[in-house]
PDB file of C-alpha atoms in Angstrom:
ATOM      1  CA  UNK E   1      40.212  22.448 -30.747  1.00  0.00           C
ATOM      2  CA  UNK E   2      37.507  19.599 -31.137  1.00  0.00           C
ATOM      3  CA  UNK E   3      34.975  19.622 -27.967  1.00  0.00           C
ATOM      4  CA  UNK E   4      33.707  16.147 -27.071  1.00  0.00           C
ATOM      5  CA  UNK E   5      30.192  16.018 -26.290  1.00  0.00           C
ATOM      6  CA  UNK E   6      29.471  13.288 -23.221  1.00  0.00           C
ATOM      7  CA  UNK E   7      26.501  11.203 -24.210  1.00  0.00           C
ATOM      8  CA  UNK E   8      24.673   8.474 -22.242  1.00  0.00           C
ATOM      9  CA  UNK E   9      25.448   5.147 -23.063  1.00  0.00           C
ATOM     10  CA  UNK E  10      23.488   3.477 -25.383  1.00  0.00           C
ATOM     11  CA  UNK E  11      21.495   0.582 -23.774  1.00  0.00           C
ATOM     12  CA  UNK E  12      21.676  -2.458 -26.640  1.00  0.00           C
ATOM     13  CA  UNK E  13      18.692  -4.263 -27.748  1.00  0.00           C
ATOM     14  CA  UNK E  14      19.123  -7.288 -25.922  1.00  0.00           C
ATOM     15  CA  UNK E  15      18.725  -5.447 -22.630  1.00  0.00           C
ATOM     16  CA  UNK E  16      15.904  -3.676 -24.159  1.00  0.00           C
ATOM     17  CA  UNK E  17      14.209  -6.714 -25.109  1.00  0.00           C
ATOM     18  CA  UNK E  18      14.791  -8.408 -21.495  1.00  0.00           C
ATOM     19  CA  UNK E  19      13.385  -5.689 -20.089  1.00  0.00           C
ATOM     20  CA  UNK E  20       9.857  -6.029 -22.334  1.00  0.00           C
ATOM     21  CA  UNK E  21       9.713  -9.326 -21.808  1.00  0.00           C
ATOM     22  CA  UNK E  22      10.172  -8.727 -17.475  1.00  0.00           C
ATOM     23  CA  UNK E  23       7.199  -6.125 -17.776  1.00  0.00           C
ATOM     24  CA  UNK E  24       4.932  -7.657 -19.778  1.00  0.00           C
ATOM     25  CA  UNK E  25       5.061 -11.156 -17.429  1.00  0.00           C
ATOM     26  CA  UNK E  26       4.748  -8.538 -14.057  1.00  0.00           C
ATOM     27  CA  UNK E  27       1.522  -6.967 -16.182  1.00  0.00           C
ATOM     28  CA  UNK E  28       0.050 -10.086 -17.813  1.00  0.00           C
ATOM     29  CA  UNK E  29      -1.731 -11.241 -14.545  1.00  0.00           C
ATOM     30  CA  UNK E  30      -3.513  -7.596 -14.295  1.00  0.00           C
ATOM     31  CA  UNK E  31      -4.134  -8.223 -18.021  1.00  0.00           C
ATOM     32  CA  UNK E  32      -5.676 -11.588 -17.723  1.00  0.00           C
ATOM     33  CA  UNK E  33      -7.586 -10.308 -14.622  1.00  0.00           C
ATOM     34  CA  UNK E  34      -9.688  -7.433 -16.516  1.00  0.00           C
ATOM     35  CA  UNK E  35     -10.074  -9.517 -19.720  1.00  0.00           C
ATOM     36  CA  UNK E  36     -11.656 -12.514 -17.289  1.00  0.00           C
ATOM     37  CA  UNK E  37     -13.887  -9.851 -16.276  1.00  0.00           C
ATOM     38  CA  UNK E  38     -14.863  -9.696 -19.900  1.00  0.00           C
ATOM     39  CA  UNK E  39     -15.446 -13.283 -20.643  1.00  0.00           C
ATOM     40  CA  UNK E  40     -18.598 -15.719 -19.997  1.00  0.00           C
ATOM     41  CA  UNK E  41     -18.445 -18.146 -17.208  1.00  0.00           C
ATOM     42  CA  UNK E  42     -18.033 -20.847 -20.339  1.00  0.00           C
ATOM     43  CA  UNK E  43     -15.235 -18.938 -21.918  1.00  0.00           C
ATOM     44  CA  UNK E  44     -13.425 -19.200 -18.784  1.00  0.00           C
ATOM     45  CA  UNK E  45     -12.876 -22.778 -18.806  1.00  0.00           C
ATOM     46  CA  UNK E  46     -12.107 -23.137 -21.913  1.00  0.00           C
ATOM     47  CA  UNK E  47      -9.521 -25.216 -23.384  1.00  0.00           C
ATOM     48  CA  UNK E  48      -7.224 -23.999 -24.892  1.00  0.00           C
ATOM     49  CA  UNK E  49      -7.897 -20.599 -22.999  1.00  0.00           C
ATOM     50  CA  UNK E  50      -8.473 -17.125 -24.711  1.00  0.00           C
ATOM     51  CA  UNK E  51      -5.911 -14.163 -24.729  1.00  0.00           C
ATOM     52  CA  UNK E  52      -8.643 -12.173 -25.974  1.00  0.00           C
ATOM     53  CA  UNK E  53     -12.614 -12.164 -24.940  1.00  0.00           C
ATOM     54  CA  UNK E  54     -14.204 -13.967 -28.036  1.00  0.00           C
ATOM     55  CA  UNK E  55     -17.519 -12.496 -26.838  1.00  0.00           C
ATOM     56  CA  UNK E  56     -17.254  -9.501 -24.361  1.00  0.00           C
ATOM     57  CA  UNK E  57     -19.384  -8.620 -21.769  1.00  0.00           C
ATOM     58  CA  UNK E  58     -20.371  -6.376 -18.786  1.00  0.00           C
ATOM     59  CA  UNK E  59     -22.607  -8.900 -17.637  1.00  0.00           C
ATOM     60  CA  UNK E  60     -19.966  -9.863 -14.479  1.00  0.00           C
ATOM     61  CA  UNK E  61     -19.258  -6.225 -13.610  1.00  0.00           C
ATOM     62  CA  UNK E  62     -23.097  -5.493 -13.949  1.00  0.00           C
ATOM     63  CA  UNK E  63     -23.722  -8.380 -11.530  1.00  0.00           C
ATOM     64  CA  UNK E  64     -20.659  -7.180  -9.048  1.00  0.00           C
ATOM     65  CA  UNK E  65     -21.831  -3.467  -8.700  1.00  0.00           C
ATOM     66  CA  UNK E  66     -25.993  -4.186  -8.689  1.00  0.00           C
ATOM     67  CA  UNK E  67     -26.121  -7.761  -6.181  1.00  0.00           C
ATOM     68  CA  UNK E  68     -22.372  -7.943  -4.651  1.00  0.00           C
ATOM     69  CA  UNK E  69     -22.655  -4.365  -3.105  1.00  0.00           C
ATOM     70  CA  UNK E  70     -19.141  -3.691  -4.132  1.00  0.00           C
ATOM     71  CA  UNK E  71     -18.966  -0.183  -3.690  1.00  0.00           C
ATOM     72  CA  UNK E  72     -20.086  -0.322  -0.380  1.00  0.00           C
ATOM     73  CA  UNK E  73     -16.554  -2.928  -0.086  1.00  0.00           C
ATOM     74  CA  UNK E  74     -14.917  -0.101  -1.497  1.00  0.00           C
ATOM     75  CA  UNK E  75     -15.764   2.203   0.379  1.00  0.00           C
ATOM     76  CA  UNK E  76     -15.352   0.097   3.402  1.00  0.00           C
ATOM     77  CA  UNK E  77     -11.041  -0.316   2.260  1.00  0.00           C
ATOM     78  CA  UNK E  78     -11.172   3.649   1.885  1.00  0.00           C
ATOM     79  CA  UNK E  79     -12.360   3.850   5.408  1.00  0.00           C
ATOM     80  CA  UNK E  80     -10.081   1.955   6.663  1.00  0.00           C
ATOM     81  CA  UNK E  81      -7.273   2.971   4.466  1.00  0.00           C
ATOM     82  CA  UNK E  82      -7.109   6.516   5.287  1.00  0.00           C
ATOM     83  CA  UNK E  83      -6.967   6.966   8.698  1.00  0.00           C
ATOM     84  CA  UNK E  84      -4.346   3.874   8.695  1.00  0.00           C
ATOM     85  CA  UNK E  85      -2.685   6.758   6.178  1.00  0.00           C
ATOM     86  CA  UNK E  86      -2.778   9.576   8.059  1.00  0.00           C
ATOM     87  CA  UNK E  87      -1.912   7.686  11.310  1.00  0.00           C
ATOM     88  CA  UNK E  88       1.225   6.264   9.863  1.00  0.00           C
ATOM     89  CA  UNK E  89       2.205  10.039   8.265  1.00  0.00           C
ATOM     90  CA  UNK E  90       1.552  11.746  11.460  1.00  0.00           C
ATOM     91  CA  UNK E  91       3.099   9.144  14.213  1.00  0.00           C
ATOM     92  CA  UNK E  92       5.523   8.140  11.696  1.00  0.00           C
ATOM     93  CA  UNK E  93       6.759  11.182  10.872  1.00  0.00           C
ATOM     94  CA  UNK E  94       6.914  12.368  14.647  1.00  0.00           C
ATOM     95  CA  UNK E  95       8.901   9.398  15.700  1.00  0.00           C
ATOM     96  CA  UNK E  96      11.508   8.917  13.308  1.00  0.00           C
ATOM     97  CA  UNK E  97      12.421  12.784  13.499  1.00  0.00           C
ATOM     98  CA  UNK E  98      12.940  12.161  17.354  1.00  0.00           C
ATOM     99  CA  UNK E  99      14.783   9.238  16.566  1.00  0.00           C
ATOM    100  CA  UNK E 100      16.871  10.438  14.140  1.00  0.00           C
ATOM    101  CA  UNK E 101      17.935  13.538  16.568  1.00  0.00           C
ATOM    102  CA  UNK E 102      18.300  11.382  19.673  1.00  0.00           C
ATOM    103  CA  UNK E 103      22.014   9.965  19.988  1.00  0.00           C
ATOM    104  CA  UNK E 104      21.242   7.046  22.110  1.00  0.00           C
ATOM    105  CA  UNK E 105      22.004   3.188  21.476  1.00  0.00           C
ATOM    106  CA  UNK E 106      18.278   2.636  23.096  1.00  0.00           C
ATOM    107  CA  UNK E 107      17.170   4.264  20.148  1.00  0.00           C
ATOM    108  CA  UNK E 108      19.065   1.968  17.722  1.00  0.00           C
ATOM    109  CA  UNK E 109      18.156  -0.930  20.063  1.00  0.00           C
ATOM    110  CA  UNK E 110      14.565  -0.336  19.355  1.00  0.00           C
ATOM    111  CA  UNK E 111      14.725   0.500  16.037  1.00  0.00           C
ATOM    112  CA  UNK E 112      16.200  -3.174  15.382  1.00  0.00           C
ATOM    113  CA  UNK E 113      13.286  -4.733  17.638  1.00  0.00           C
ATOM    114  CA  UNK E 114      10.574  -2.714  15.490  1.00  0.00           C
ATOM    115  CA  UNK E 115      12.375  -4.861  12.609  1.00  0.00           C
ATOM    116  CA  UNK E 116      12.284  -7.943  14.467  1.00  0.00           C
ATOM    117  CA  UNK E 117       8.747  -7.899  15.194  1.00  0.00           C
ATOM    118  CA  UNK E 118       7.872  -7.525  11.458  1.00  0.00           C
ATOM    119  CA  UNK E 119       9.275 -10.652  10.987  1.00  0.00           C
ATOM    120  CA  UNK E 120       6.032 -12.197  12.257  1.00  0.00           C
ATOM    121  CA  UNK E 121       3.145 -12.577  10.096  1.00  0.00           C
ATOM    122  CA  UNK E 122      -0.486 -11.217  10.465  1.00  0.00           C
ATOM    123  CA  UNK E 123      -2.304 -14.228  11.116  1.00  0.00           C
ATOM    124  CA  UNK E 124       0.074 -15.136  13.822  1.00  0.00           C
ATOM    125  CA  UNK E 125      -0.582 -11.647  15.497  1.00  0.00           C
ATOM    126  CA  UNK E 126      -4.426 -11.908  14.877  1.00  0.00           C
ATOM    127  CA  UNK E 127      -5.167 -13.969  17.898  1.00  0.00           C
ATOM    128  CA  UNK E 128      -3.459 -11.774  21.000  1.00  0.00           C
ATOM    129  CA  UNK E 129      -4.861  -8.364  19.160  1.00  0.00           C
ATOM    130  CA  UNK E 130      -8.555 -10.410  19.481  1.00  0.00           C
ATOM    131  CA  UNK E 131      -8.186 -10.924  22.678  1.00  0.00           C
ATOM    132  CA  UNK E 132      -6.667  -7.473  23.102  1.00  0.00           C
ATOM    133  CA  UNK E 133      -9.504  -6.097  21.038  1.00  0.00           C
ATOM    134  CA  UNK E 134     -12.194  -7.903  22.757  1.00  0.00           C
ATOM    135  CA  UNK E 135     -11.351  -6.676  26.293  1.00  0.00           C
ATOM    136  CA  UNK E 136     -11.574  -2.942  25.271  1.00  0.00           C
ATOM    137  CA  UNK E 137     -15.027  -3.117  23.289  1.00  0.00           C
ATOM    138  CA  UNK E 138     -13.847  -2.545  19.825  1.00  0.00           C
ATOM    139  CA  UNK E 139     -14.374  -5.438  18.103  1.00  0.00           C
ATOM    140  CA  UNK E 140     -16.449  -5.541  14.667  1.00  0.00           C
ATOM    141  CA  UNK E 141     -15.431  -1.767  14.080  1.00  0.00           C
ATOM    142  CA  UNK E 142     -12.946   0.215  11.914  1.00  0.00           C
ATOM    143  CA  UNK E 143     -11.036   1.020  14.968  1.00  0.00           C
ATOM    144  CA  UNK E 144      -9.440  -2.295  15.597  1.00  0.00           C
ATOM    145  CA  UNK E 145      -8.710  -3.002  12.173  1.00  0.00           C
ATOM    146  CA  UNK E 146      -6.747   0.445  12.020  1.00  0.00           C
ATOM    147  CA  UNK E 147      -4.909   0.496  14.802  1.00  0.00           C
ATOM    148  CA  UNK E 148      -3.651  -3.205  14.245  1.00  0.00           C
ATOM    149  CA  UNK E 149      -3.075  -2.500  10.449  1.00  0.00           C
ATOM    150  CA  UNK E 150      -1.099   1.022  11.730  1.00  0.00           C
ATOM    151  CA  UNK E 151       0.916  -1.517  13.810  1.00  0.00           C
ATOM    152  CA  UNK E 152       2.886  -2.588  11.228  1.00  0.00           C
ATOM    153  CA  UNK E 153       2.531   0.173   8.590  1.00  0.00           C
ATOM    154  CA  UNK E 154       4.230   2.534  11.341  1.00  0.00           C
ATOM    155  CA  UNK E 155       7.014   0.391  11.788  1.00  0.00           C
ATOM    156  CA  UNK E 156       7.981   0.554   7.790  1.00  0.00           C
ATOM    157  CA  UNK E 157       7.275   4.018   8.504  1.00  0.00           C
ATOM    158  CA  UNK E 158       9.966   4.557  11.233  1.00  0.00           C
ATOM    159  CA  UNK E 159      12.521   2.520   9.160  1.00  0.00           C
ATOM    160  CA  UNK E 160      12.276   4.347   5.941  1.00  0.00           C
ATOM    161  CA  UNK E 161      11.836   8.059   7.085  1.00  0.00           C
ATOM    162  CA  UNK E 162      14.395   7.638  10.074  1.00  0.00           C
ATOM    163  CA  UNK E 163      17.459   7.503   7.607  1.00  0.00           C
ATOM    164  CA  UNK E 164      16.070  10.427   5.242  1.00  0.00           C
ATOM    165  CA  UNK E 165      15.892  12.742   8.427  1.00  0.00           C
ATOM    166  CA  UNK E 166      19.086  12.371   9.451  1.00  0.00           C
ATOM    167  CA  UNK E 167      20.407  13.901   5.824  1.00  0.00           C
ATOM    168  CA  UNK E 168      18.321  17.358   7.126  1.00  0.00           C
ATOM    169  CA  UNK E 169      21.183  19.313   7.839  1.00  0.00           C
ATOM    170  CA  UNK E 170      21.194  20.104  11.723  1.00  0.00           C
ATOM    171  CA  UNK E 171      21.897  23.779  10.601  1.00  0.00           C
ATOM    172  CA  UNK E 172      19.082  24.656   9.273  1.00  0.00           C
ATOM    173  CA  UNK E 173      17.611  24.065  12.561  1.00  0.00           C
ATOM    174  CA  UNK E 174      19.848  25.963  14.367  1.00  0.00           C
ATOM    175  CA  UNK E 175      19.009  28.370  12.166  1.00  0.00           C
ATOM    176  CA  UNK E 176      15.406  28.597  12.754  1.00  0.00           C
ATOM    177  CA  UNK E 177      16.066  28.398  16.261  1.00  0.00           C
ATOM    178  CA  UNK E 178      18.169  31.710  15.717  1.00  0.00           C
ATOM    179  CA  UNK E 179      15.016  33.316  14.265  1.00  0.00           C
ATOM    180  CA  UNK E 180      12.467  32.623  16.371  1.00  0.00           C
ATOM    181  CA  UNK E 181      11.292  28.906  15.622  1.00  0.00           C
ATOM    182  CA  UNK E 182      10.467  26.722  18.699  1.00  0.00           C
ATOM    183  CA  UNK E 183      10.569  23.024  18.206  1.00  0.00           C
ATOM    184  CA  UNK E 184       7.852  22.406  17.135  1.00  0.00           C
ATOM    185  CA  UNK E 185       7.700  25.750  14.415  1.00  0.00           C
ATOM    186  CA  UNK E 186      10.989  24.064  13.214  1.00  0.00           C
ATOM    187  CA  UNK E 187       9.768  20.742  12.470  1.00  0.00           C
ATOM    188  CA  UNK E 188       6.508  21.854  10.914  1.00  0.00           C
ATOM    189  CA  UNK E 189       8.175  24.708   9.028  1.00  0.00           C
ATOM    190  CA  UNK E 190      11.824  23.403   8.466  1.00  0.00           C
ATOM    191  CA  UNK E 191      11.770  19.731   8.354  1.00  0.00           C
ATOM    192  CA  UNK E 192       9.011  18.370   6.952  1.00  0.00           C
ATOM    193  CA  UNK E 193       8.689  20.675   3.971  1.00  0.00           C
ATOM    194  CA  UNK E 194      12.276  19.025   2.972  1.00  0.00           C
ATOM    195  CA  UNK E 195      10.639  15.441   3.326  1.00  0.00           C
ATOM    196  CA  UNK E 196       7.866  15.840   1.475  1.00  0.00           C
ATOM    197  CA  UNK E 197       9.019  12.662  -1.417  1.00  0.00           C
ATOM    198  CA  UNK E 198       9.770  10.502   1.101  1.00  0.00           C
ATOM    199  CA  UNK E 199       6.356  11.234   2.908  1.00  0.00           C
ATOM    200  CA  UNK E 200       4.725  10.510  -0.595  1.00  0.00           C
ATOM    201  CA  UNK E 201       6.295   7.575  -0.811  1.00  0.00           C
ATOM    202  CA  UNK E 202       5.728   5.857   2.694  1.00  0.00           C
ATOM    203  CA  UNK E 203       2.177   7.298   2.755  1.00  0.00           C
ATOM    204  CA  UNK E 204       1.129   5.517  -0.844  1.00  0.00           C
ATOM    205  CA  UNK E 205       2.827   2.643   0.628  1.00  0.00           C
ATOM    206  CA  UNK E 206       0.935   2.291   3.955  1.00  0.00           C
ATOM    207  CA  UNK E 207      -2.446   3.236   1.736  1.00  0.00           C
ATOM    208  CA  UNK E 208      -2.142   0.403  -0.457  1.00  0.00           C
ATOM    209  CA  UNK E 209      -0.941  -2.007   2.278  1.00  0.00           C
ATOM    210  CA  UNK E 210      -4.259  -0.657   4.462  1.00  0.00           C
ATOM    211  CA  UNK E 211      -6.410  -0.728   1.603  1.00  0.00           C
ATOM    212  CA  UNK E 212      -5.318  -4.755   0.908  1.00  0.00           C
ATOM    213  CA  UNK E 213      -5.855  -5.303   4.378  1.00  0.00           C
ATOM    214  CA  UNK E 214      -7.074  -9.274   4.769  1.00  0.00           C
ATOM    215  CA  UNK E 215      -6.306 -10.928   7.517  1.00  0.00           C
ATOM    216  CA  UNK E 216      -7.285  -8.613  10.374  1.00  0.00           C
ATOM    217  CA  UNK E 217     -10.278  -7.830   8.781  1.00  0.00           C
ATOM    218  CA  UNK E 218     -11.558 -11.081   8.419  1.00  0.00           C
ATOM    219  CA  UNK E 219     -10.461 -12.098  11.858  1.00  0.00           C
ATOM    220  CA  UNK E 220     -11.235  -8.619  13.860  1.00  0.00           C
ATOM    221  CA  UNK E 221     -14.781  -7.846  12.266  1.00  0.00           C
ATOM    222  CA  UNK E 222     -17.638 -10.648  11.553  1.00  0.00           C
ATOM    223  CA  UNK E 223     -20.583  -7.739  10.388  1.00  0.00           C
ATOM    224  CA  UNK E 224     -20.721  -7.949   6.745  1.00  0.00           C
ATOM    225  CA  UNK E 225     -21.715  -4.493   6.278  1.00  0.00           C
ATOM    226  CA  UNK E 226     -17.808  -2.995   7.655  1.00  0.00           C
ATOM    227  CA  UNK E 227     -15.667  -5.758   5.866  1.00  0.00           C
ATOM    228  CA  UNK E 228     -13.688  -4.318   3.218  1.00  0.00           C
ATOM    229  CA  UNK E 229     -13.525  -5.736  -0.139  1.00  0.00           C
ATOM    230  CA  UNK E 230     -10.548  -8.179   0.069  1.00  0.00           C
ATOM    231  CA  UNK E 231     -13.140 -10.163   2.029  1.00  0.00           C
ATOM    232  CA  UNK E 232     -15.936  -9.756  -0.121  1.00  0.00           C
ATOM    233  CA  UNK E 233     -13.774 -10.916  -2.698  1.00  0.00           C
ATOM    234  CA  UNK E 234     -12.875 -14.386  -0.406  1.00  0.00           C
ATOM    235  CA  UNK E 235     -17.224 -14.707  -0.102  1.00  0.00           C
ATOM    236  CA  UNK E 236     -17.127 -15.562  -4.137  1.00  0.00           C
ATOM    237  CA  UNK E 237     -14.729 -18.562  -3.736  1.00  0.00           C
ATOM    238  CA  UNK E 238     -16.933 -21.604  -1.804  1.00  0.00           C
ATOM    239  CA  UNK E 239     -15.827 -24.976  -0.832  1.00  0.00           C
ATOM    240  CA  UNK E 240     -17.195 -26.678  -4.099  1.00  0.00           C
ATOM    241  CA  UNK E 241     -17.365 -23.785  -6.776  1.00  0.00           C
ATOM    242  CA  UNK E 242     -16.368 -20.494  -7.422  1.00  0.00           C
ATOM    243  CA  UNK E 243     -17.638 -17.872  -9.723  1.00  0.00           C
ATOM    244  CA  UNK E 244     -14.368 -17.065 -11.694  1.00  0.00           C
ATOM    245  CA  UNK E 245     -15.753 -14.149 -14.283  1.00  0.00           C
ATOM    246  CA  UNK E 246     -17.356 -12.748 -11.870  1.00  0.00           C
ATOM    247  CA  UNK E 247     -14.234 -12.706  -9.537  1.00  0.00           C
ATOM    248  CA  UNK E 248     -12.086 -11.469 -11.726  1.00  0.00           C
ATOM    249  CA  UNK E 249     -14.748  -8.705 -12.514  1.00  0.00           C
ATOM    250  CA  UNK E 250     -14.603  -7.619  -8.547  1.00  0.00           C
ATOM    251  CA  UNK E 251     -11.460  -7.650  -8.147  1.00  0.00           C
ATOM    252  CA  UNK E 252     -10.628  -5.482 -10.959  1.00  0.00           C
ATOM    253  CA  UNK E 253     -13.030  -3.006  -9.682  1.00  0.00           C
ATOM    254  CA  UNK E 254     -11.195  -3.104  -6.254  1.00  0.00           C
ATOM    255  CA  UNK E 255      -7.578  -3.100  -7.786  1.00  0.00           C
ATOM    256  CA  UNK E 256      -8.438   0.048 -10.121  1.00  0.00           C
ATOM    257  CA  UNK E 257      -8.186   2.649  -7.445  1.00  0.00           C
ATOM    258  CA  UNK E 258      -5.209   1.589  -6.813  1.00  0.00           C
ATOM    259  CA  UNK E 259      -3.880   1.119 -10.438  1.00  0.00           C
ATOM    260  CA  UNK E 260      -4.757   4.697 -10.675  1.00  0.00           C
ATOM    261  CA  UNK E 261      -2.851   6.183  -7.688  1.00  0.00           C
ATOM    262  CA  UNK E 262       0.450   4.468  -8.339  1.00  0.00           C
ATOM    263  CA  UNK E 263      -0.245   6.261 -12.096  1.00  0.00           C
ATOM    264  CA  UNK E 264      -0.763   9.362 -10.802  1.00  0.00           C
ATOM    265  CA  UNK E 265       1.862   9.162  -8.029  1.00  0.00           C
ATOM    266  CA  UNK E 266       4.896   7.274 -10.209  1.00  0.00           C
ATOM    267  CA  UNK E 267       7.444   9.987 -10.647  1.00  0.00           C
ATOM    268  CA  UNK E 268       7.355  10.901  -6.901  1.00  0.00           C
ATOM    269  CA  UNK E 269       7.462   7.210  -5.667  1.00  0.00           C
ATOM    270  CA  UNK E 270      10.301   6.921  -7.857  1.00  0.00           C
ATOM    271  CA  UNK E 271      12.228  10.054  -6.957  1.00  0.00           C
ATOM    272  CA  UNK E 272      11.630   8.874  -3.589  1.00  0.00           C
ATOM    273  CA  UNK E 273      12.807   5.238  -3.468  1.00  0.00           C
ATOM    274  CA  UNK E 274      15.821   6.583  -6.080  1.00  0.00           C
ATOM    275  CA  UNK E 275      16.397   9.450  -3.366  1.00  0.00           C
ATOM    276  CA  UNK E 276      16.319   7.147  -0.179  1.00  0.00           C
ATOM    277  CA  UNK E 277      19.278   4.959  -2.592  1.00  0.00           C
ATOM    278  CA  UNK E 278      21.653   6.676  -3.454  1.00  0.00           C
ATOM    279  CA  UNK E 279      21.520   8.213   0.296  1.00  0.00           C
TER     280      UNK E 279
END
């Protein structure tokens, strides 16, 4: 008796080639971001324009990290990042375990306005938090650009992990409740182990949405020394020229760290997003 051996289909090379050709035009603008970097303010504008640096240079880079103060923009977007992070883990993590226990149409009622609200965009929202801002003393500091960035990175927060607690089985909490556990013990000890993809996922998430934070920034803090780097990056482009090489060159400092953490991070956003799915 013959045994058939199941093998995964074979994918043919059309498909294959589509899905070359879809990568390498999502990559090609990081590509022709770093090799701009590389290029002379001459070479820039150049017609017809240069896949390749004829004549590479650090010169733009060199000028970014010694006049433009960029790591002090960088470090600026961590500051803020972080604690938008760890705000959005923490709060977020809190809230949609409550909300997925709680068997209440209130609770479904404000899910759906959380969504609702997201439908409007930053720079609508900018003015009221201002004002909001302004009357309790925080303006030009981290604060007010965190809390109004954690605004809306909680919300994806509440919508994402809300679904993924539900699939904890209720058991094992009644379990843990049988042993000892308060509710508290149970969540930190039970639960959130079980979550820990999903809390990967949304925290990388919120961190790169923090860390590209624009809008508030620019309209929440006028001292040059907090702003992060997207706005340093808006300084180089002026009403009647902009310094493109050297542009480029910033911003592929300031999109590096983040390059780097979806690299290191890639299998677990992946498991996550393919977890959250097929769920």
């Amino acid at each position: 008796m013959s045994v058939r051996i199941a093998t995964a289909p074979r994918v043919g090379w059309p498909y294959t080639l589509i899905a070359i050709c879809g990568v390498a035009l999502y990559l090609f603008p990081i590509y022709w971001m770093f090799t701009s970097g590389l290029k002379t303010s001459a070479e820039i504008f150049a017609n017809p324009p240069t896949l390749i640096p004829q004549n590479p240079t650090l010169e733009a880079f060199a000028h970014v990290f010694a006049r433009e103060n960029v790591l002090r923009y960088l470090r600026n977007s961590i500051a803020i990042a972080a604690p938008v992070t760890i705000l959005t883990l923490v709060m977020g993590a809190m809230g949609a375990y409550a909300m997925s226990r709680l068997r209440n149409r209130l609770v479904d009622v404000a899910l759906v306005t959380v969504l609702m609200l997201q439908v409007f965009p930053e720079a609508l929202l900018a003015t009221p938090m201002f004002i909001i801002f302004r009357a309790l003393d925080i303006l030009n500091t981290f604060a007010a650009v965190i809390l109004a960035t954690t605004s809306k990175t909680l919300a994806f927060a509440l919508v994402v992990l809300r679904p993924m607690f539900r699939q904890v089985p209720i058991e094992l909490e009644e379990a843990s409740r049988v042993d000892g556990c308060n509710s508290w013990q149970t969540f930190w000890r039970i639960v959130l182990p079980l979550m820990r993809t999903p809390l990967i996922v949304v925290g990388t998430l919120a961190f790169v949405q923090a860390y590209g934070q624009f809008v508030y920034a620019l309209t929440l803090m006028s001292d040059q020394e907090l702003q992060p780097a997207t706005v340093g990056i808006y300084s180089f482009v002026g009403a009647e020229y902009a310094d493109w090489h050297r542009v480029m060159a910033f911003s592929s400092v300031f999109v590096a760290p983040v390059i780097i953490l979806f690299l290191i991070m890639q299998r677990k956003i992946v498991a996550g997003l393919t977890a959250g799915a097929l769920k």
